[in-house]
Amino acid sequence: MGVLLENFIREELSERLIGRIEATVEEAKFNPSIAFREFNGNVYDLVFNFEKSEVSVNSVLDASSTGTENLSIDTFLLAIGSNLNCHVNL
């Protein structure tokens, strides 16, 4: 697990946000028109790319390449303690 993801989990992740993320992933499984979704936090933004099954964790305080961490949606869901997986029907 990368530093940005660890910091996001420690500093911004909540049960409410986990629920919103899970609902979005579930919706994307059944609605192929959902290609991207963004969640904006205080320090970290999440960008879900359902076409690539990828999520980017971005630090709004660091615009350099070290301020972004990309990982699979399944890896991200596992890291945040979700029981979902992302098998999007494309």
CSV table of C-alpha atoms in Angstrom, one decimal:
chain,number,residue,atom,x,y,z
A,1,MET,CA,0.0,0.0,0.0
A,2,GLY,CA,1.4,3.4,-1.0
A,3,VAL,CA,1.8,6.4,1.3
A,4,LEU,CA,-1.0,8.4,-0.3
A,5,LEU,CA,-3.5,5.6,0.1
A,6,GLU,CA,-2.4,5.0,3.7
A,7,ASN,CA,-2.7,8.8,4.5
A,8,PHE,CA,-6.1,8.9,2.8
A,9,ILE,CA,-7.4,6.0,4.8
A,10,ARG,CA,-6.0,7.4,8.1
A,11,GLU,CA,-7.0,11.1,7.5
A,12,GLU,CA,-10.2,11.1,5.4
A,13,LEU,CA,-11.9,7.8,5.1
A,14,SER,CA,-15.2,7.3,7.0
A,15,GLU,CA,-17.9,4.8,7.1
A,16,ARG,CA,-20.1,7.2,5.2
A,17,LEU,CA,-17.6,7.6,2.4
A,18,ILE,CA,-17.1,3.9,2.2
A,19,GLY,CA,-20.9,3.5,1.7
A,20,ARG,CA,-20.9,6.2,-1.0
A,21,ILE,CA,-17.9,4.5,-2.8
A,22,GLU,CA,-19.6,1.0,-2.6
A,23,ALA,CA,-22.9,2.4,-3.9
A,24,THR,CA,-21.0,4.0,-6.9
A,25,VAL,CA,-19.1,0.8,-7.7
A,26,GLU,CA,-22.3,-1.2,-7.5
A,27,GLU,CA,-24.1,1.3,-9.8
A,28,ALA,CA,-21.2,1.2,-12.3
A,29,LYS,CA,-21.4,-2.6,-12.5
A,30,PHE,CA,-24.9,-2.4,-14.0
A,31,ASN,CA,-24.7,0.9,-15.8
A,32,PRO,CA,-22.0,0.9,-18.5
A,33,SER,CA,-22.6,4.6,-19.2
A,34,ILE,CA,-20.8,5.4,-15.9
A,35,ALA,CA,-17.2,5.8,-17.0
A,36,PHE,CA,-15.8,8.1,-14.3
A,37,ARG,CA,-16.7,9.2,-10.8
A,38,GLU,CA,-14.9,11.7,-8.5
A,39,PHE,CA,-14.9,12.1,-4.8
A,40,ASN,CA,-13.4,15.3,-3.4
A,41,GLY,CA,-12.1,15.5,0.1
A,42,ASN,CA,-10.2,18.0,2.1
A,43,VAL,CA,-6.7,16.9,1.1
A,44,TYR,CA,-7.3,13.8,-1.1
A,45,ASP,CA,-9.4,13.4,-4.2
A,46,LEU,CA,-10.4,10.0,-5.6
A,47,VAL,CA,-11.0,9.5,-9.4
A,48,PHE,CA,-12.6,6.3,-10.4
A,49,ASN,CA,-12.1,5.2,-14.0
A,50,PHE,CA,-14.4,2.3,-14.5
A,51,GLU,CA,-13.3,1.8,-18.1
A,52,LYS,CA,-9.8,0.9,-16.9
A,53,SER,CA,-11.0,-0.5,-13.4
A,54,GLU,CA,-8.6,2.0,-11.9
A,55,VAL,CA,-8.7,4.6,-9.1
A,56,SER,CA,-6.4,7.5,-8.6
A,57,VAL,CA,-5.7,8.9,-5.1
A,58,ASN,CA,-4.6,12.5,-5.6
A,59,SER,CA,-3.2,14.9,-3.0
A,60,VAL,CA,-4.6,18.4,-3.6
A,61,LEU,CA,-1.5,19.7,-1.8
A,62,ASP,CA,1.0,18.1,-4.2
A,63,ALA,CA,0.6,18.7,-8.0
A,64,SER,CA,3.7,16.7,-8.8
A,65,SER,CA,3.8,13.1,-10.0
A,66,THR,CA,4.4,12.0,-6.3
A,67,GLY,CA,1.0,13.5,-5.5
A,68,THR,CA,-0.9,10.8,-7.4
A,69,GLU,CA,-1.2,7.1,-6.7
A,70,ASN,CA,-3.0,4.8,-9.2
A,71,LEU,CA,-4.2,1.3,-8.3
A,72,SER,CA,-6.9,-1.1,-9.3
A,73,ILE,CA,-10.4,-0.6,-8.0
A,74,ASP,CA,-10.3,-4.1,-6.4
A,75,THR,CA,-7.1,-3.3,-4.6
A,76,PHE,CA,-8.5,0.0,-3.4
A,77,LEU,CA,-11.8,-1.6,-2.2
A,78,LEU,CA,-9.8,-4.3,-0.3
A,79,ALA,CA,-7.6,-1.6,1.3
A,80,ILE,CA,-10.6,0.4,2.6
A,81,GLY,CA,-12.2,-2.7,4.1
A,82,SER,CA,-15.0,-3.1,1.5
A,83,ASN,CA,-16.4,-6.5,0.7
A,84,LEU,CA,-17.1,-5.6,-2.9
A,85,ASN,CA,-15.1,-6.3,-6.0
A,86,CYS,CA,-15.3,-4.4,-9.3
A,87,HIS,CA,-16.3,-6.5,-12.1
A,88,VAL,CA,-17.8,-3.9,-14.3
A,89,ASN,CA,-20.0,-5.1,-17.2
A,90,LEU,CA,-18.7,-3.3,-20.3
